[in-house]
């Protein structure tokens, strides 16, 4: 049996976690979490092929991405959120830490394509 | 798109860990899935419990765990839901992963304590290892019920209000 790529998805919204899990479970080995601390622990210590985060940029998220980059530099990170001008300050730095940013509303197919291309690299 | 038929909810019997049951019940209501509520008694090998098949839990501890699970289920409005109670002994994440494989589980819902000190919490390392080794989809839910009073029950609004304050 073909081993599926492991995706870790974080969102504080449980319904979004469940929806994305249902959408992606046929193609990927997916874990979703509403707990930011587990995202950090799992992505630093485990063999995760991609991290997908649905959260607004902030100092906390910036620090988290930096930690992931230090301990697991190869793992691709995708960030999704609703664009607001006030995030400009964080966005410049975030763009150096994550592989891709999608603004809401987004097309899930586009994200799926991006995920595939990042995991092939 | 795959439907859920069997959902595994591991619990260490704390209120925090059983918060996952609430989420699982909601998923099961929509999908008609069976919930497998699993508690694993962790046995640390000693001179006395070492045997050819590894350390085993005593009948007393198994009975106690069974009673605790029944108590937990009394507080859940699980009408029309099929919930299977399971008690196992051994290493929690091994038991969770083995049960998930053998029980044809298609979703694991596990609560984390959300303390920020994940590695030092009880369910933290279990959640981390389950995530690492599971081939089955996993949802890790952050429990916000860190100091829920023991007498909390549905309808006991005074206890809930006092906890919220």
PDB file of C-alpha atoms in Angstrom:
ATOM      1  CA  UNK A   1       0.000   0.000   0.000  1.00  0.00           C
ATOM      2  CA  UNK A   2       1.305   3.468  -0.920  1.00  0.00           C
ATOM      3  CA  UNK A   3       2.336   5.511   2.117  1.00  0.00           C
ATOM      4  CA  UNK A   4       0.399   8.748   2.241  1.00  0.00           C
ATOM      5  CA  UNK A   5       2.101  12.067   2.959  1.00  0.00           C
ATOM      6  CA  UNK A   6       1.511  13.359   6.483  1.00  0.00           C
ATOM      7  CA  UNK A   7      -0.230  16.730   6.737  1.00  0.00           C
ATOM      8  CA  UNK A   8      -0.688  18.640   9.969  1.00  0.00           C
ATOM      9  CA  UNK A   9      -3.447  21.255   9.952  1.00  0.00           C
ATOM     10  CA  UNK A  10      -4.088  23.830  12.667  1.00  0.00           C
ATOM     11  CA  UNK A  11      -7.164  25.979  13.088  1.00  0.00           C
ATOM     12  CA  UNK A  12      -8.810  27.228  16.273  1.00  0.00           C
ATOM     13  CA  UNK A  13     -12.115  26.371  14.571  1.00  0.00           C
ATOM     14  CA  UNK A  14     -13.064  22.720  15.144  1.00  0.00           C
ATOM     15  CA  UNK A  15     -15.564  22.670  12.268  1.00  0.00           C
ATOM     16  CA  UNK A  16     -12.886  23.805   9.835  1.00  0.00           C
ATOM     17  CA  UNK A  17     -10.546  21.108  11.189  1.00  0.00           C
ATOM     18  CA  UNK A  18     -13.216  18.485  10.579  1.00  0.00           C
ATOM     19  CA  UNK A  19     -14.168  19.790   7.120  1.00  0.00           C
ATOM     20  CA  UNK A  20     -10.578  19.858   5.942  1.00  0.00           C
ATOM     21  CA  UNK A  21      -9.939  16.408   7.378  1.00  0.00           C
ATOM     22  CA  UNK A  22     -12.933  15.027   5.475  1.00  0.00           C
ATOM     23  CA  UNK A  23     -11.792  16.800   2.288  1.00  0.00           C
ATOM     24  CA  UNK A  24      -8.164  15.657   2.427  1.00  0.00           C
ATOM     25  CA  UNK A  25      -8.324  12.245   4.128  1.00  0.00           C
ATOM     26  CA  UNK A  26      -8.481  10.229   0.911  1.00  0.00           C
ATOM     27  CA  UNK A  27      -5.265  11.722  -0.433  1.00  0.00           C
ATOM     28  CA  UNK A  28      -3.230  12.396   2.688  1.00  0.00           C
ATOM     29  CA  UNK A  29      -2.541  11.069   6.158  1.00  0.00           C
ATOM     30  CA  UNK A  30      -4.088  14.033   7.941  1.00  0.00           C
ATOM     31  CA  UNK A  31      -3.988  15.232  11.537  1.00  0.00           C
ATOM     32  CA  UNK A  32      -5.896  18.350  12.485  1.00  0.00           C
ATOM     33  CA  UNK A  33      -5.657  20.206  15.745  1.00  0.00           C
ATOM     34  CA  UNK A  34      -7.223  23.164  17.517  1.00  0.00           C
ATOM     35  CA  UNK A  35      -4.270  23.287  19.900  1.00  0.00           C
ATOM     36  CA  UNK A  36      -1.377  25.510  18.888  1.00  0.00           C
ATOM     37  CA  UNK A  37       0.973  23.925  21.428  1.00  0.00           C
ATOM     38  CA  UNK A  38       0.530  20.494  19.868  1.00  0.00           C
ATOM     39  CA  UNK A  39       1.218  21.954  16.443  1.00  0.00           C
ATOM     40  CA  UNK A  40       4.576  23.141  17.707  1.00  0.00           C
ATOM     41  CA  UNK A  41       5.462  19.861  19.431  1.00  0.00           C
ATOM     42  CA  UNK A  42       4.385  17.636  16.562  1.00  0.00           C
ATOM     43  CA  UNK A  43       5.916  19.658  13.753  1.00  0.00           C
ATOM     44  CA  UNK A  44       9.230  19.962  15.586  1.00  0.00           C
ATOM     45  CA  UNK A  45       9.527  16.342  16.648  1.00  0.00           C
ATOM     46  CA  UNK A  46       7.680  14.320  14.038  1.00  0.00           C
ATOM     47  CA  UNK A  47       8.051  13.436  10.451  1.00  0.00           C
ATOM     48  CA  UNK A  48       5.409  15.771   9.058  1.00  0.00           C
ATOM     49  CA  UNK A  49       5.477  16.384   5.317  1.00  0.00           C
ATOM     50  CA  UNK A  50       3.591  19.681   5.413  1.00  0.00           C
ATOM     51  CA  UNK A  51       2.133  22.098   7.962  1.00  0.00           C
ATOM     52  CA  UNK A  52      -1.026  24.022   7.079  1.00  0.00           C
ATOM     53  CA  UNK A  53      -2.129  26.798   9.432  1.00  0.00           C
ATOM     54  CA  UNK A  54      -5.371  28.732   9.416  1.00  0.00           C
ATOM     55  CA  UNK A  55      -4.547  31.644  11.660  1.00  0.00           C
ATOM     56  CA  UNK A  56      -3.889  35.359  11.519  1.00  0.00           C
ATOM     57  CA  UNK A  57      -0.224  36.397  11.550  1.00  0.00           C
ATOM     58  CA  UNK A  58       1.005  37.538  14.946  1.00  0.00           C
ATOM     59  CA  UNK A  59       4.131  37.567  17.071  1.00  0.00           C
ATOM     60  CA  UNK A  60       3.166  34.140  18.471  1.00  0.00           C
ATOM     61  CA  UNK A  61       2.737  32.608  15.001  1.00  0.00           C
ATOM     62  CA  UNK A  62       5.974  34.228  13.823  1.00  0.00           C
ATOM     63  CA  UNK A  63       7.858  32.702  16.766  1.00  0.00           C
ATOM     64  CA  UNK A  64       6.209  29.314  16.165  1.00  0.00           C
ATOM     65  CA  UNK A  65       7.259  29.306  12.502  1.00  0.00           C
ATOM     66  CA  UNK A  66      10.793  30.316  13.465  1.00  0.00           C
ATOM     67  CA  UNK A  67      10.958  27.383  15.903  1.00  0.00           C
ATOM     68  CA  UNK A  68       9.695  24.960  13.261  1.00  0.00           C
ATOM     69  CA  UNK A  69      12.254  26.313  10.798  1.00  0.00           C
ATOM     70  CA  UNK A  70      15.105  25.900  13.298  1.00  0.00           C
ATOM     71  CA  UNK A  71      14.202  22.317  14.232  1.00  0.00           C
ATOM     72  CA  UNK A  72      12.686  21.066  10.979  1.00  0.00           C
ATOM     73  CA  UNK A  73      13.881  23.373   8.199  1.00  0.00           C
ATOM     74  CA  UNK A  74      12.646  21.173   5.351  1.00  0.00           C
ATOM     75  CA  UNK A  75       8.943  21.072   6.236  1.00  0.00           C
ATOM     76  CA  UNK A  76       6.803  23.280   3.976  1.00  0.00           C
ATOM     77  CA  UNK A  77       4.437  25.667   5.780  1.00  0.00           C
ATOM     78  CA  UNK A  78       1.271  27.172   4.290  1.00  0.00           C
ATOM     79  CA  UNK A  79      -0.596  29.959   6.061  1.00  0.00           C
ATOM     80  CA  UNK A  80      -4.211  30.992   5.375  1.00  0.00           C
ATOM     81  CA  UNK A  81      -6.127  33.947   6.812  1.00  0.00           C
ATOM     82  CA  UNK A  82      -8.417  36.841   6.001  1.00  0.00           C
ATOM     83  CA  UNK A  83      -6.253  39.724   4.777  1.00  0.00           C
ATOM     84  CA  UNK A  84      -6.274  42.928   6.825  1.00  0.00           C
ATOM     85  CA  UNK A  85      -4.017  45.993   6.480  1.00  0.00           C
ATOM     86  CA  UNK A  86      -2.970  45.684  10.095  1.00  0.00           C
ATOM     87  CA  UNK A  87      -1.128  42.425   9.303  1.00  0.00           C
ATOM     88  CA  UNK A  88       1.335  44.199   6.981  1.00  0.00           C
ATOM     89  CA  UNK A  89       3.814  44.539   9.816  1.00  0.00           C
ATOM     90  CA  UNK A  90       3.947  40.753  10.368  1.00  0.00           C
ATOM     91  CA  UNK A  91       3.462  39.728   6.768  1.00  0.00           C
ATOM     92  CA  UNK A  92       6.929  40.719   5.532  1.00  0.00           C
ATOM     93  CA  UNK A  93       8.571  38.507   8.136  1.00  0.00           C
ATOM     94  CA  UNK A  94       6.006  35.726   7.701  1.00  0.00           C
ATOM     95  CA  UNK A  95       6.770  35.552   3.979  1.00  0.00           C
ATOM     96  CA  UNK A  96      10.360  34.637   4.818  1.00  0.00           C
ATOM     97  CA  UNK A  97       9.224  31.876   7.174  1.00  0.00           C
ATOM     98  CA  UNK A  98       6.358  30.212   5.288  1.00  0.00           C
ATOM     99  CA  UNK A  99       6.301  28.770   1.776  1.00  0.00           C
ATOM    100  CA  UNK A 100       2.949  30.161   0.752  1.00  0.00           C
ATOM    101  CA  UNK A 101       0.140  32.421   1.986  1.00  0.00           C
ATOM    102  CA  UNK A 102      -3.486  32.102   0.871  1.00  0.00           C
ATOM    103  CA  UNK A 103      -5.975  34.828   1.665  1.00  0.00           C
ATOM    104  CA  UNK A 104      -9.570  33.884   2.441  1.00  0.00           C
ATOM    105  CA  UNK A 105     -11.834  33.150   0.727  1.00  0.00           C
ATOM    106  CA  UNK A 106      -9.639  30.634  -1.039  1.00  0.00           C
ATOM    107  CA  UNK A 107     -10.152  27.788  -3.444  1.00  0.00           C
ATOM    108  CA  UNK A 108      -9.367  24.476  -1.738  1.00  0.00           C
ATOM    109  CA  UNK A 109      -8.293  22.971  -5.053  1.00  0.00           C
ATOM    110  CA  UNK A 110      -5.640  25.675  -5.394  1.00  0.00           C
ATOM    111  CA  UNK A 111      -4.330  24.889  -1.925  1.00  0.00           C
ATOM    112  CA  UNK A 112      -4.309  21.167  -2.728  1.00  0.00           C
ATOM    113  CA  UNK A 113      -2.275  21.861  -5.886  1.00  0.00           C
ATOM    114  CA  UNK A 114       0.168  24.012  -3.932  1.00  0.00           C
ATOM    115  CA  UNK A 115       0.493  21.310  -1.273  1.00  0.00           C
ATOM    116  CA  UNK A 116       1.360  18.734  -3.912  1.00  0.00           C
ATOM    117  CA  UNK A 117       3.944  20.929  -5.568  1.00  0.00           C
ATOM    118  CA  UNK A 118       5.596  21.796  -2.234  1.00  0.00           C
ATOM    119  CA  UNK A 119       5.805  18.149  -1.196  1.00  0.00           C
ATOM    120  CA  UNK A 120       7.287  17.071  -4.512  1.00  0.00           C
ATOM    121  CA  UNK A 121      10.153  19.584  -4.240  1.00  0.00           C
TER     122      UNK A 121
ATOM    123  CA  UNK B   1     -15.507  11.366   0.274  1.00  0.00           C
ATOM    124  CA  UNK B   2     -15.184   8.792   3.040  1.00  0.00           C
ATOM    125  CA  UNK B   3     -17.845   8.509   5.755  1.00  0.00           C
ATOM    126  CA  UNK B   4     -16.970   7.807   9.382  1.00  0.00           C
ATOM    127  CA  UNK B   5     -18.232   4.476  10.734  1.00  0.00           C
ATOM    128  CA  UNK B   6     -16.054   4.012  13.818  1.00  0.00           C
ATOM    129  CA  UNK B   7     -14.607   6.851  15.899  1.00  0.00           C
ATOM    130  CA  UNK B   8     -12.044   6.168  18.605  1.00  0.00           C
ATOM    131  CA  UNK B   9     -11.954   8.488  21.631  1.00  0.00           C
ATOM    132  CA  UNK B  10      -9.054   7.696  23.963  1.00  0.00           C
ATOM    133  CA  UNK B  11      -9.508   8.986  27.501  1.00  0.00           C
ATOM    134  CA  UNK B  12      -7.349   9.119  30.618  1.00  0.00           C
ATOM    135  CA  UNK B  13     -10.645   9.581  32.540  1.00  0.00           C
ATOM    136  CA  UNK B  14      -9.914  13.221  33.351  1.00  0.00           C
ATOM    137  CA  UNK B  15     -12.568  15.795  32.461  1.00  0.00           C
ATOM    138  CA  UNK B  16     -10.061  17.418  30.120  1.00  0.00           C
ATOM    139  CA  UNK B  17      -9.482  14.293  28.090  1.00  0.00           C
ATOM    140  CA  UNK B  18     -13.165  13.428  27.814  1.00  0.00           C
ATOM    141  CA  UNK B  19     -13.864  16.825  26.232  1.00  0.00           C
ATOM    142  CA  UNK B  20     -13.043  14.996  22.994  1.00  0.00           C
ATOM    143  CA  UNK B  21     -16.091  12.801  23.577  1.00  0.00           C
ATOM    144  CA  UNK B  22     -18.335  15.820  23.202  1.00  0.00           C
ATOM    145  CA  UNK B  23     -16.865  16.576  19.761  1.00  0.00           C
ATOM    146  CA  UNK B  24     -16.987  12.904  18.762  1.00  0.00           C
ATOM    147  CA  UNK B  25     -20.681  12.670  19.770  1.00  0.00           C
ATOM    148  CA  UNK B  26     -21.478  15.587  17.454  1.00  0.00           C
ATOM    149  CA  UNK B  27     -19.642  13.930  14.551  1.00  0.00           C
ATOM    150  CA  UNK B  28     -21.358  10.597  15.297  1.00  0.00           C
ATOM    151  CA  UNK B  29     -24.796  12.238  15.371  1.00  0.00           C
ATOM    152  CA  UNK B  30     -24.236  13.414  11.784  1.00  0.00           C
ATOM    153  CA  UNK B  31     -22.539  10.318  10.443  1.00  0.00           C
ATOM    154  CA  UNK B  32     -24.207   7.559  12.483  1.00  0.00           C
ATOM    155  CA  UNK B  33     -20.774   6.334  13.540  1.00  0.00           C
ATOM    156  CA  UNK B  34     -20.084   4.106  16.527  1.00  0.00           C
ATOM    157  CA  UNK B  35     -17.906   5.659  19.233  1.00  0.00           C
ATOM    158  CA  UNK B  36     -15.245   3.531  20.902  1.00  0.00           C
ATOM    159  CA  UNK B  37     -14.357   5.127  24.238  1.00  0.00           C
ATOM    160  CA  UNK B  38     -10.996   3.661  25.186  1.00  0.00           C
ATOM    161  CA  UNK B  39      -9.197   3.932  28.491  1.00  0.00           C
ATOM    162  CA  UNK B  40      -5.795   2.392  28.867  1.00  0.00           C
ATOM    163  CA  UNK B  41      -4.412   1.543  32.302  1.00  0.00           C
ATOM    164  CA  UNK B  42      -0.726   2.280  32.076  1.00  0.00           C
ATOM    165  CA  UNK B  43       1.266  -0.375  33.898  1.00  0.00           C
ATOM    166  CA  UNK B  44       4.874   0.272  34.750  1.00  0.00           C
ATOM    167  CA  UNK B  45       6.776  -3.045  34.708  1.00  0.00           C
ATOM    168  CA  UNK B  46       8.004  -4.111  38.161  1.00  0.00           C
ATOM    169  CA  UNK B  47       9.409  -7.339  39.678  1.00  0.00           C
ATOM    170  CA  UNK B  48       5.854  -8.346  40.699  1.00  0.00           C
ATOM    171  CA  UNK B  49       3.881  -7.836  37.480  1.00  0.00           C
ATOM    172  CA  UNK B  50       6.491  -9.030  34.994  1.00  0.00           C
ATOM    173  CA  UNK B  51       5.329 -12.043  33.018  1.00  0.00           C
ATOM    174  CA  UNK B  52       5.684 -13.765  29.662  1.00  0.00           C
ATOM    175  CA  UNK B  53       3.006 -11.524  28.121  1.00  0.00           C
ATOM    176  CA  UNK B  54       4.160  -8.337  29.829  1.00  0.00           C
ATOM    177  CA  UNK B  55       2.619  -6.477  32.777  1.00  0.00           C
ATOM    178  CA  UNK B  56      -1.146  -6.835  33.264  1.00  0.00           C
ATOM    179  CA  UNK B  57      -3.691  -4.694  35.101  1.00  0.00           C
ATOM    180  CA  UNK B  58      -5.359  -6.198  38.168  1.00  0.00           C
ATOM    181  CA  UNK B  59      -9.095  -7.095  37.983  1.00  0.00           C
ATOM    182  CA  UNK B  60      -9.693  -4.379  40.591  1.00  0.00           C
ATOM    183  CA  UNK B  61      -8.129  -1.656  38.449  1.00  0.00           C
ATOM    184  CA  UNK B  62     -10.041  -2.871  35.376  1.00  0.00           C
ATOM    185  CA  UNK B  63     -13.340  -2.781  37.310  1.00  0.00           C
ATOM    186  CA  UNK B  64     -12.554   0.660  38.692  1.00  0.00           C
ATOM    187  CA  UNK B  65     -11.783   1.983  35.196  1.00  0.00           C
ATOM    188  CA  UNK B  66     -15.004   0.460  33.844  1.00  0.00           C
ATOM    189  CA  UNK B  67     -17.015   2.204  36.561  1.00  0.00           C
ATOM    190  CA  UNK B  68     -15.273   5.520  35.841  1.00  0.00           C
ATOM    191  CA  UNK B  69     -16.117   5.247  32.143  1.00  0.00           C
ATOM    192  CA  UNK B  70     -19.767   4.531  32.969  1.00  0.00           C
ATOM    193  CA  UNK B  71     -19.770   7.611  35.213  1.00  0.00           C
ATOM    194  CA  UNK B  72     -18.395   9.729  32.370  1.00  0.00           C
ATOM    195  CA  UNK B  73     -21.064   8.444  29.984  1.00  0.00           C
ATOM    196  CA  UNK B  74     -23.836   9.334  32.458  1.00  0.00           C
ATOM    197  CA  UNK B  75     -22.964  12.996  31.851  1.00  0.00           C
ATOM    198  CA  UNK B  76     -23.248  12.740  28.075  1.00  0.00           C
ATOM    199  CA  UNK B  77     -26.515  13.092  26.190  1.00  0.00           C
ATOM    200  CA  UNK B  78     -25.755  10.133  23.953  1.00  0.00           C
ATOM    201  CA  UNK B  79     -29.318   9.247  22.887  1.00  0.00           C
ATOM    202  CA  UNK B  80     -29.396   7.062  19.802  1.00  0.00           C
ATOM    203  CA  UNK B  81     -25.621   6.879  19.767  1.00  0.00           C
ATOM    204  CA  UNK B  82     -23.777   3.619  19.854  1.00  0.00           C
ATOM    205  CA  UNK B  83     -20.920   3.903  22.349  1.00  0.00           C
ATOM    206  CA  UNK B  84     -18.602   0.973  23.075  1.00  0.00           C
ATOM    207  CA  UNK B  85     -16.618   1.159  26.306  1.00  0.00           C
ATOM    208  CA  UNK B  86     -13.167  -0.384  26.154  1.00  0.00           C
ATOM    209  CA  UNK B  87     -10.580  -0.787  28.914  1.00  0.00           C
ATOM    210  CA  UNK B  88      -7.085  -2.013  28.078  1.00  0.00           C
ATOM    211  CA  UNK B  89      -3.792  -2.161  29.896  1.00  0.00           C
ATOM    212  CA  UNK B  90      -0.310  -1.410  28.675  1.00  0.00           C
ATOM    213  CA  UNK B  91       1.355   1.453  26.916  1.00  0.00           C
ATOM    214  CA  UNK B  92      -1.386   4.001  26.039  1.00  0.00           C
ATOM    215  CA  UNK B  93      -0.253   4.997  22.561  1.00  0.00           C
ATOM    216  CA  UNK B  94       0.506   1.382  21.576  1.00  0.00           C
ATOM    217  CA  UNK B  95      -2.948   0.350  22.744  1.00  0.00           C
ATOM    218  CA  UNK B  96      -4.610   3.272  20.950  1.00  0.00           C
ATOM    219  CA  UNK B  97      -2.826   2.509  17.678  1.00  0.00           C
ATOM    220  CA  UNK B  98      -3.413  -1.261  17.937  1.00  0.00           C
ATOM    221  CA  UNK B  99      -7.086  -0.790  18.762  1.00  0.00           C
ATOM    222  CA  UNK B 100      -7.462   1.697  15.914  1.00  0.00           C
ATOM    223  CA  UNK B 101      -6.064  -0.862  13.484  1.00  0.00           C
ATOM    224  CA  UNK B 102      -7.972  -3.892  14.844  1.00  0.00           C
ATOM    225  CA  UNK B 103     -11.248  -2.052  15.474  1.00  0.00           C
ATOM    226  CA  UNK B 104     -11.433  -0.719  11.905  1.00  0.00           C
ATOM    227  CA  UNK B 105     -11.401   2.813  13.263  1.00  0.00           C
ATOM    228  CA  UNK B 106     -11.592   5.577  10.657  1.00  0.00           C
ATOM    229  CA  UNK B 107     -11.159   8.619  12.906  1.00  0.00           C
ATOM    230  CA  UNK B 108      -9.377   9.247  16.220  1.00  0.00           C
ATOM    231  CA  UNK B 109     -10.541  12.204  18.321  1.00  0.00           C
ATOM    232  CA  UNK B 110      -8.163  13.011  21.141  1.00  0.00           C
ATOM    233  CA  UNK B 111      -8.166  15.877  23.633  1.00  0.00           C
ATOM    234  CA  UNK B 112      -5.020  17.769  24.491  1.00  0.00           C
ATOM    235  CA  UNK B 113      -4.684  19.778  27.661  1.00  0.00           C
ATOM    236  CA  UNK B 114      -3.574  22.933  25.914  1.00  0.00           C
ATOM    237  CA  UNK B 115      -1.313  23.842  28.782  1.00  0.00           C
ATOM    238  CA  UNK B 116       1.534  24.936  26.560  1.00  0.00           C
ATOM    239  CA  UNK B 117       3.783  22.489  28.407  1.00  0.00           C
ATOM    240  CA  UNK B 118       2.713  19.643  26.245  1.00  0.00           C
ATOM    241  CA  UNK B 119       5.578  17.259  26.790  1.00  0.00           C
ATOM    242  CA  UNK B 120       5.067  17.421  30.561  1.00  0.00           C
ATOM    243  CA  UNK B 121       1.323  16.776  30.488  1.00  0.00           C
ATOM    244  CA  UNK B 122      -0.248  13.318  30.668  1.00  0.00           C
ATOM    245  CA  UNK B 123      -1.998  13.229  27.290  1.00  0.00           C
ATOM    246  CA  UNK B 124       0.607  15.362  25.497  1.00  0.00           C
ATOM    247  CA  UNK B 125       3.166  12.652  24.699  1.00  0.00           C
ATOM    248  CA  UNK B 126       0.333  10.253  23.850  1.00  0.00           C
ATOM    249  CA  UNK B 127      -1.184  12.765  21.404  1.00  0.00           C
ATOM    250  CA  UNK B 128       2.221  13.444  19.898  1.00  0.00           C
ATOM    251  CA  UNK B 129       2.995   9.739  19.403  1.00  0.00           C
ATOM    252  CA  UNK B 130      -0.477   8.902  18.087  1.00  0.00           C
ATOM    253  CA  UNK B 131      -0.087  11.706  15.553  1.00  0.00           C
ATOM    254  CA  UNK B 132       3.351  10.521  14.597  1.00  0.00           C
ATOM    255  CA  UNK B 133       2.512   6.861  14.070  1.00  0.00           C
ATOM    256  CA  UNK B 134      -1.176   6.782  13.120  1.00  0.00           C
ATOM    257  CA  UNK B 135      -2.176   6.048   9.548  1.00  0.00           C
ATOM    258  CA  UNK B 136      -5.748   6.985  10.442  1.00  0.00           C
ATOM    259  CA  UNK B 137      -6.976  10.617  10.432  1.00  0.00           C
ATOM    260  CA  UNK B 138      -6.617  12.261  13.846  1.00  0.00           C
ATOM    261  CA  UNK B 139      -8.324  15.318  15.328  1.00  0.00           C
ATOM    262  CA  UNK B 140      -6.640  16.777  18.393  1.00  0.00           C
ATOM    263  CA  UNK B 141      -8.989  19.083  20.256  1.00  0.00           C
ATOM    264  CA  UNK B 142      -7.825  21.598  22.786  1.00  0.00           C
ATOM    265  CA  UNK B 143      -9.672  21.160  26.013  1.00  0.00           C
ATOM    266  CA  UNK B 144     -10.648  24.427  27.639  1.00  0.00           C
ATOM    267  CA  UNK B 145     -12.176  22.672  30.636  1.00  0.00           C
ATOM    268  CA  UNK B 146      -9.050  22.909  32.731  1.00  0.00           C
ATOM    269  CA  UNK B 147     -10.758  23.516  36.053  1.00  0.00           C
ATOM    270  CA  UNK B 148     -14.248  22.176  35.516  1.00  0.00           C
ATOM    271  CA  UNK B 149     -15.742  21.270  38.889  1.00  0.00           C
ATOM    272  CA  UNK B 150     -16.289  17.575  39.590  1.00  0.00           C
ATOM    273  CA  UNK B 151     -19.997  18.085  40.274  1.00  0.00           C
ATOM    274  CA  UNK B 152     -20.529  19.578  36.813  1.00  0.00           C
ATOM    275  CA  UNK B 153     -23.483  17.940  35.075  1.00  0.00           C
ATOM    276  CA  UNK B 154     -25.833  19.047  32.340  1.00  0.00           C
ATOM    277  CA  UNK B 155     -28.419  21.258  33.949  1.00  0.00           C
ATOM    278  CA  UNK B 156     -26.222  22.043  36.934  1.00  0.00           C
ATOM    279  CA  UNK B 157     -25.936  25.669  35.896  1.00  0.00           C
ATOM    280  CA  UNK B 158     -24.739  26.913  39.279  1.00  0.00           C
ATOM    281  CA  UNK B 159     -21.619  24.757  39.074  1.00  0.00           C
ATOM    282  CA  UNK B 160     -21.019  25.805  35.485  1.00  0.00           C
ATOM    283  CA  UNK B 161     -21.502  29.502  36.267  1.00  0.00           C
ATOM    284  CA  UNK B 162     -19.163  29.283  39.215  1.00  0.00           C
ATOM    285  CA  UNK B 163     -16.563  27.569  37.057  1.00  0.00           C
ATOM    286  CA  UNK B 164     -16.937  30.203  34.346  1.00  0.00           C
ATOM    287  CA  UNK B 165     -16.267  32.966  36.856  1.00  0.00           C
TER     288      UNK B 165
END
